[in-house]
Amino acid sequence: MNPVDRAIDRIRSAIANDRHLGVQLYASVDGETVVDEVFGEASPGTPLLRNDAVPWICSTKLFGAMAVGRLLEEHRMSPATPVAEVVPEFARNGKHDVTIAQLMSHAVPYAIDSEAPFYTNDHEEALAALCETSLSAPPGSRAKYSAVGSWIVVAEWVSRLSGVPYEQYLHQHFLSPLGLTNTLLGVPESAAPAQVVPLPLYRWDGDLAEGDDEDPALVPAWFLTQHPSVGAHGPARELARLLECLVRGGEANGHSLLGPTAVETITTAQRSGLVDGHFGDLDISWGLGACVDSVLFGAPPGSRVVGHTSFNCGIAVGDMDHGLVVCHLATNLSFQGLGPGRLESRVVRDLYGLVR
């Protein structure tokens, strides 16, 4: 069985066995599409389509990685530059030495148990709360994955340095040049393209107790469409264009969206050697806003990769040496734990058969 057929069989089996509701799968090698398929449903009873805007969740952070990488290069700044040089209020309560690299590689040990105060659509309120937060250890000495908090600062940093709102900067420099016509990010519903409707993210049968009457649509719509850390919706093929741009050295559609220094900064480890409790106490290497560790994606050990996972519902990864890009997005959460046993990771391993 060829690698694509093997991956497709895995996904169909997962849907047939009630582990997934619907999945979009896209893969390319050197920019040439090798699979662009959909399986299952967008919501119970409604077939999933190739152009449906599936939640990207944390893979949205790839936009922030590209924006910061571009601005660092443009302004001749270093990843070691303190965040407070651009956002001075972030220096409060011992954070004056936190660098851009530490902020975006999840090496800022905030002294909090929960990021709940940052789960708000009031950017100024969330930014103020984050700036007042102290640290439990020196920056860079501990790993602490920040699902939403640090990206509030990233958005503010990009906005202040570029002189335009964060979402506007992303649309101008990435969404428009990459042709992401079915992707929504920070666009009020009234201004969104008529054909693009953001899908909800569901809990699915295997995760619900019998008789559970909890609403299976898990995440509030305003959060998924407005927050800089998780706010993108779009087809798997359009998320893949971000990775295709990175693995092709910042080039897309005949234009240079990122210079070589920006690509290197994003795809080179800015943090390693730190045990990460969020990821099962694994030592995972992070670049600038993107994971660069093969263990998180199911890629062969030693692969030079870049990408991100979407909380229990997806993977987006590019191989810098082989030009392979894989995006797997599901319409539901499926709690399968971490590591190589996840459906998404097995699909990535299958598709590596295309470049071995």
Short mmCIF file of C-alpha atoms in Angstrom, two decimals:
data_model
loop_
_atom_site.label_atom_id
_atom_site.label_comp_id
_atom_site.label_asym_id
_atom_site.label_seq_id
_atom_site.Cartn_x
_atom_site.Cartn_y
_atom_site.Cartn_z
CA MET A 1 0.00 0.00 0.00
CA ASN A 2 1.39 3.41 -0.90
CA PRO A 3 1.90 6.07 1.83
CA VAL A 4 -1.12 8.18 0.87
CA ASP A 5 -3.49 5.20 0.83
CA ARG A 6 -2.13 4.04 4.18
CA ALA A 7 -2.76 7.46 5.76
CA ILE A 8 -6.26 7.64 4.28
CA ASP A 9 -7.11 4.19 5.63
CA ARG A 10 -6.03 5.26 9.12
CA ILE A 11 -8.30 8.30 9.04
CA ARG A 12 -11.29 6.40 7.69
CA SER A 13 -10.83 3.74 10.37
CA ALA A 14 -10.68 6.39 13.12
CA ILE A 15 -13.95 7.93 11.90
CA ALA A 16 -15.62 4.53 11.55
CA ASN A 17 -14.61 3.70 15.13
CA ASP A 18 -16.09 6.94 16.54
CA ARG A 19 -12.76 8.56 17.40
CA HIS A 20 -13.19 11.41 14.96
CA LEU A 21 -16.07 13.36 13.48
CA GLY A 22 -14.35 14.82 10.42
CA VAL A 23 -10.81 15.38 9.10
CA GLN A 24 -9.17 17.46 6.38
CA LEU A 25 -5.84 16.07 5.18
CA TYR A 26 -3.39 17.90 2.94
CA ALA A 27 0.18 17.03 2.02
CA SER A 28 2.68 18.32 -0.51
CA VAL A 29 6.27 17.64 -1.52
CA ASP A 30 8.28 20.60 -2.81
CA GLY A 31 5.06 22.54 -3.20
CA GLU A 32 3.34 19.87 -5.32
CA THR A 33 0.09 18.58 -3.81
CA VAL A 34 0.05 14.83 -3.17
CA VAL A 35 -3.19 14.61 -1.17
CA ASP A 36 -6.03 17.05 -0.49
CA GLU A 37 -8.93 15.07 0.92
CA VAL A 38 -11.78 15.37 3.42
CA PHE A 39 -13.43 12.70 5.51
CA GLY A 40 -16.50 12.60 7.73
CA GLU A 41 -18.53 15.55 8.93
CA ALA A 42 -18.18 19.23 9.71
CA SER A 43 -20.90 18.86 12.34
CA PRO A 44 -23.19 15.93 13.09
CA GLY A 45 -25.16 15.30 9.90
CA THR A 46 -23.27 17.81 7.71
CA PRO A 47 -20.50 16.58 5.39
CA LEU A 48 -17.09 18.23 5.73
CA LEU A 49 -15.86 20.04 2.57
CA ARG A 50 -12.36 20.88 1.32
CA ASN A 51 -12.91 24.63 1.67
CA ASP A 52 -14.55 24.49 5.11
CA ALA A 53 -12.92 26.77 7.68
CA VAL A 54 -11.84 24.31 10.38
CA PRO A 55 -10.44 25.69 13.68
CA TRP A 56 -6.64 25.86 13.63
CA ILE A 57 -6.44 26.37 17.41
CA CYS A 58 -2.74 26.66 18.41
CA SER A 59 -1.45 26.28 14.85
CA THR A 60 -2.59 29.92 14.55
CA LYS A 61 0.66 30.74 16.39
CA LEU A 62 2.57 30.13 13.15
CA PHE A 63 1.27 33.52 11.96
CA GLY A 64 2.85 35.17 15.01
CA ALA A 65 6.10 33.33 14.38
CA MET A 66 6.28 34.60 10.81
CA ALA A 67 5.30 38.16 11.76
CA VAL A 68 7.90 38.44 14.51
CA GLY A 69 10.59 36.79 12.39
CA ARG A 70 9.93 39.24 9.56
CA LEU A 71 9.99 42.30 11.86
CA LEU A 72 13.16 41.20 13.67
CA GLU A 73 14.94 40.97 10.34
CA GLU A 74 13.44 44.20 8.99
CA HIS A 75 14.46 46.19 12.09
CA ARG A 76 17.80 44.40 12.47
CA MET A 77 16.83 43.14 15.89
CA SER A 78 17.86 39.92 17.58
CA PRO A 79 15.78 37.17 19.23
CA ALA A 80 17.80 38.10 22.34
CA THR A 81 16.23 41.58 22.34
CA PRO A 82 14.18 42.18 25.52
CA VAL A 83 10.43 42.30 24.91
CA ALA A 84 10.23 45.43 27.05
CA GLU A 85 12.20 47.45 24.47
CA VAL A 86 8.99 47.52 22.42
CA VAL A 87 6.35 46.87 25.12
CA PRO A 88 7.82 48.66 28.20
CA GLU A 89 5.01 47.73 30.59
CA PHE A 90 5.86 44.05 30.14
CA ALA A 91 8.94 44.66 32.32
CA ARG A 92 6.83 44.82 35.48
CA ASN A 93 7.34 42.33 38.28
CA GLY A 94 10.70 40.97 37.20
CA LYS A 95 10.12 40.52 33.45
CA HIS A 96 12.50 43.24 32.20
CA ASP A 97 15.06 40.68 30.96
CA VAL A 98 12.59 38.40 29.13
CA THR A 99 13.70 38.13 25.51
CA ILE A 100 11.67 37.67 22.34
CA ALA A 101 13.15 34.18 22.00
CA GLN A 102 12.09 33.22 25.53
CA LEU A 103 8.61 34.68 25.08
CA MET A 104 8.02 32.72 21.88
CA SER A 105 9.68 29.46 22.89
CA HIS A 106 7.58 29.05 26.04
CA ALA A 107 10.50 29.68 28.42
CA VAL A 108 8.83 32.37 30.56
CA PRO A 109 7.80 30.70 33.85
CA TYR A 110 4.81 32.86 34.79
CA ALA A 111 3.84 32.46 38.46
CA ILE A 112 0.27 31.38 37.69
CA ASP A 113 -1.61 28.09 37.81
CA SER A 114 -4.10 29.04 35.11
CA GLU A 115 -4.19 31.36 32.10
CA ALA A 116 -7.91 31.98 32.62
CA PRO A 117 -7.46 35.78 33.04
CA PHE A 118 -6.11 35.93 29.48
CA TYR A 119 -9.06 34.11 27.92
CA THR A 120 -10.90 37.29 27.06
CA ASN A 121 -11.74 39.23 23.92
CA ASP A 122 -10.69 42.47 25.66
CA HIS A 123 -7.11 42.81 24.44
CA GLU A 124 -6.19 45.72 26.71
CA GLU A 125 -7.53 43.95 29.78
CA ALA A 126 -5.65 40.75 28.94
CA LEU A 127 -2.43 42.65 28.18
CA ALA A 128 -2.60 44.51 31.50
CA ALA A 129 -3.15 41.26 33.41
CA LEU A 130 -0.22 39.59 31.67
CA CYS A 131 2.10 42.55 32.29
CA GLU A 132 1.30 42.45 36.02
CA THR A 133 2.09 38.74 36.23
CA SER A 134 5.32 37.85 38.03
CA LEU A 135 7.69 34.93 37.43
CA SER A 136 8.29 31.81 39.51
CA ALA A 137 11.88 31.45 38.25
CA PRO A 138 14.35 33.39 36.07
CA PRO A 139 13.35 33.64 32.40
CA GLY A 140 14.83 30.87 30.33
CA SER A 141 15.38 28.56 33.30
CA ARG A 142 12.09 26.65 33.07
CA ALA A 143 9.66 25.64 30.37
CA LYS A 144 6.04 26.76 30.75
CA TYR A 145 3.83 26.42 27.72
CA SER A 146 1.71 29.55 27.31
CA ALA A 147 -1.34 28.65 25.25
CA VAL A 148 -2.70 32.20 25.09
CA GLY A 149 -0.93 34.63 27.44
CA SER A 150 2.36 35.20 25.65
CA TRP A 151 0.58 35.67 22.31
CA ILE A 152 -1.26 38.68 23.67
CA VAL A 153 2.17 40.26 24.10
CA VAL A 154 3.28 39.01 20.68
CA ALA A 155 0.29 40.73 19.07
CA GLU A 156 1.04 43.97 20.93
CA TRP A 157 4.74 43.78 20.04
CA VAL A 158 3.95 43.32 16.33
CA SER A 159 1.40 46.12 16.36
CA ARG A 160 3.72 48.64 18.05
CA LEU A 161 6.75 47.83 15.94
CA SER A 162 4.86 47.76 12.63
CA GLY A 163 2.55 50.68 13.40
CA VAL A 164 -0.60 48.80 12.34
CA PRO A 165 -3.01 46.46 14.18
CA TYR A 166 -1.80 42.86 14.47
CA GLU A 167 -4.54 41.36 12.28
CA GLN A 168 -3.96 44.02 9.62
CA TYR A 169 -0.25 43.23 9.55
CA LEU A 170 -0.96 39.51 9.14
CA HIS A 171 -3.46 40.10 6.34
CA GLN A 172 -1.13 42.46 4.49
CA HIS A 173 2.03 40.37 4.70
CA PHE A 174 0.79 36.79 4.86
CA LEU A 175 -2.90 36.03 4.29
CA SER A 176 -3.21 38.11 1.11
CA PRO A 177 0.16 37.16 -0.49
CA LEU A 178 -0.41 33.47 0.30
CA GLY A 179 -3.90 33.59 -1.20
CA LEU A 180 -5.67 32.41 1.95
CA THR A 181 -9.12 33.32 0.65
CA ASN A 182 -10.97 30.80 2.82
CA THR A 183 -9.14 31.61 6.06
CA LEU A 184 -10.51 33.88 8.76
CA LEU A 185 -8.38 35.61 11.37
CA GLY A 186 -9.55 38.49 13.49
CA VAL A 187 -12.27 39.40 10.99
CA PRO A 188 -15.60 40.49 12.50
CA GLU A 189 -18.41 38.26 11.28
CA SER A 190 -20.10 41.14 9.47
CA ALA A 191 -16.92 41.78 7.43
CA ALA A 192 -16.02 38.14 6.70
CA PRO A 193 -16.24 36.81 3.14
CA ALA A 194 -19.76 35.48 2.66
CA GLN A 195 -18.59 32.01 1.68
CA VAL A 196 -16.42 31.51 4.81
CA VAL A 197 -18.21 30.32 7.93
CA PRO A 198 -15.97 29.29 10.87
CA LEU A 199 -16.78 25.78 12.07
CA PRO A 200 -17.19 24.98 15.75
CA LEU A 201 -14.91 22.50 17.49
CA TYR A 202 -16.72 19.48 18.90
CA ARG A 203 -16.32 16.93 21.61
CA TRP A 204 -16.98 13.51 20.10
CA ASP A 205 -18.69 10.28 21.11
CA GLY A 206 -15.68 8.53 22.58
CA ASP A 207 -15.13 11.41 24.99
CA LEU A 208 -18.70 11.76 26.27
CA ALA A 209 -20.22 9.65 29.00
CA GLU A 210 -23.51 7.95 28.12
CA GLY A 211 -26.38 10.35 28.72
CA ASP A 212 -24.08 13.38 28.93
CA ASP A 213 -26.17 16.37 27.85
CA GLU A 214 -23.29 18.86 27.79
CA ASP A 215 -23.11 20.94 24.62
CA PRO A 216 -20.54 19.12 22.45
CA ALA A 217 -19.48 22.36 20.75
CA LEU A 218 -16.65 23.12 23.15
CA VAL A 219 -15.12 26.49 22.45
CA PRO A 220 -16.85 29.91 22.34
CA ALA A 221 -17.01 31.34 18.84
CA TRP A 222 -15.64 34.77 19.85
CA PHE A 223 -12.55 33.15 21.33
CA LEU A 224 -11.78 31.09 18.27
CA THR A 225 -12.23 33.99 15.86
CA GLN A 226 -10.61 36.86 17.77
CA HIS A 227 -7.73 35.64 19.93
CA PRO A 228 -4.20 35.99 18.45
CA SER A 229 -3.12 32.61 19.82
CA VAL A 230 -5.92 30.43 18.43
CA GLY A 231 -8.11 32.68 16.27
CA ALA A 232 -7.64 31.28 12.76
CA HIS A 233 -10.10 29.11 10.83
CA GLY A 234 -9.41 27.74 7.39
CA PRO A 235 -8.90 24.67 5.23
CA ALA A 236 -5.92 22.38 5.85
CA ARG A 237 -4.54 23.29 2.41
CA GLU A 238 -4.35 26.98 3.41
CA LEU A 239 -2.64 26.28 6.73
CA ALA A 240 -0.14 24.25 4.72
CA ARG A 241 0.82 27.32 2.71
CA LEU A 242 2.50 28.80 5.79
CA LEU A 243 4.69 25.70 6.11
CA GLU A 244 5.33 25.56 2.36
CA CYS A 245 6.57 29.13 2.57
CA LEU A 246 8.98 28.25 5.39
CA VAL A 247 10.38 25.08 3.80
CA ARG A 248 10.93 27.01 0.55
CA GLY A 249 13.04 29.62 2.30
CA GLY A 250 10.35 32.26 2.72
CA GLU A 251 9.22 32.23 -0.91
CA ALA A 252 5.58 32.00 -2.03
CA ASN A 253 3.82 32.79 -5.31
CA GLY A 254 6.97 34.33 -6.74
CA HIS A 255 7.44 36.71 -3.82
CA SER A 256 9.75 36.72 -0.82
CA LEU A 257 7.57 36.93 2.30
CA LEU A 258 10.44 36.18 4.69
CA GLY A 259 14.16 36.75 4.35
CA PRO A 260 16.73 34.03 5.08
CA THR A 261 17.49 35.35 8.56
CA ALA A 262 13.82 35.29 9.50
CA VAL A 263 13.40 31.71 8.26
CA GLU A 264 16.49 30.59 10.15
CA THR A 265 15.32 32.30 13.35
CA ILE A 266 11.90 30.64 13.20
CA THR A 267 13.19 27.17 12.34
CA THR A 268 16.26 27.02 14.63
CA ALA A 269 15.93 25.92 18.26
CA GLN A 270 15.68 28.91 20.57
CA ARG A 271 14.99 26.64 23.55
CA SER A 272 16.15 23.12 24.38
CA GLY A 273 17.20 21.18 27.46
CA LEU A 274 14.10 22.12 29.47
CA VAL A 275 11.60 19.53 30.67
CA ASP A 276 8.10 20.60 29.65
CA GLY A 277 5.28 19.57 31.97
CA HIS A 278 2.65 20.54 29.40
CA PHE A 279 4.04 17.91 27.04
CA GLY A 280 4.42 14.99 29.42
CA ASP A 281 7.78 16.12 30.87
CA LEU A 282 9.48 15.78 27.48
CA ASP A 283 12.44 17.95 26.52
CA ILE A 284 11.03 19.56 23.37
CA SER A 285 12.97 22.04 21.24
CA TRP A 286 11.18 25.22 20.19
CA GLY A 287 12.08 27.75 17.56
CA LEU A 288 10.60 31.22 17.41
CA GLY A 289 6.90 30.51 17.98
CA ALA A 290 7.07 27.11 16.29
CA CYS A 291 8.06 23.64 17.41
CA VAL A 292 11.24 22.31 15.77
CA ASP A 293 11.30 18.90 17.47
CA SER A 294 10.41 15.76 15.51
CA VAL A 295 9.03 13.99 18.61
CA LEU A 296 5.96 16.23 18.73
CA PHE A 297 4.94 15.42 15.16
CA GLY A 298 5.73 11.75 14.72
CA ALA A 299 8.46 12.59 12.20
CA PRO A 300 11.54 10.31 12.01
CA PRO A 301 14.10 11.07 14.75
CA GLY A 302 16.53 13.77 13.71
CA SER A 303 14.23 15.26 11.07
CA ARG A 304 14.67 19.02 10.66
CA VAL A 305 11.06 20.08 11.05
CA VAL A 306 8.97 23.13 11.87
CA GLY A 307 5.30 23.40 12.75
CA HIS A 308 2.71 23.29 15.48
CA THR A 309 0.08 21.04 16.96
CA SER A 310 -3.57 21.97 17.44
CA PHE A 311 -4.83 20.94 20.87
CA ASN A 312 -6.02 17.35 20.48
CA CYS A 313 -7.30 18.00 16.97
CA GLY A 314 -4.50 18.56 14.48
CA ILE A 315 -0.91 18.82 13.28
CA ALA A 316 0.80 21.14 10.80
CA VAL A 317 4.43 20.28 10.01
CA GLY A 318 7.01 20.94 7.34
CA ASP A 319 10.32 19.13 6.76
CA MET A 320 13.05 21.63 5.92
CA ASP A 321 15.28 19.08 4.18
CA HIS A 322 12.76 17.03 2.19
CA GLY A 323 10.11 19.65 1.38
CA LEU A 324 7.32 17.51 2.84
CA VAL A 325 4.39 19.42 4.35
CA VAL A 326 1.52 17.68 6.17
CA CYS A 327 -1.59 19.30 7.65
CA HIS A 328 -4.21 17.23 9.46
CA LEU A 329 -7.17 19.14 10.93
CA ALA A 330 -10.10 17.54 12.75
CA THR A 331 -13.49 19.00 13.58
CA ASN A 332 -13.42 17.52 17.07
CA LEU A 333 -11.13 16.97 20.02
CA SER A 334 -9.96 13.41 20.53
CA PHE A 335 -8.03 12.80 23.73
CA GLN A 336 -5.38 10.29 22.71
CA GLY A 337 -2.46 11.48 24.83
CA LEU A 338 0.87 12.71 23.54
CA GLY A 339 3.46 11.29 21.22
CA PRO A 340 3.71 8.85 18.34
CA GLY A 341 0.47 6.97 19.10
CA ARG A 342 -1.79 9.84 18.09
CA LEU A 343 -3.67 9.50 14.81
CA GLU A 344 -2.10 12.68 13.45
CA SER A 345 1.41 11.46 14.26
CA ARG A 346 0.78 8.09 12.61
CA VAL A 347 -0.49 9.89 9.50
CA VAL A 348 2.67 12.03 9.41
CA ARG A 349 4.83 8.89 9.67
CA ASP A 350 2.88 7.27 6.86
CA LEU A 351 3.38 10.26 4.58
CA TYR A 352 7.12 10.36 5.26
CA GLY A 353 7.12 7.29 3.00
CA LEU A 354 6.82 9.78 0.12
CA VAL A 355 10.31 11.17 0.72
CA ARG A 356 12.28 8.27 2.21
#
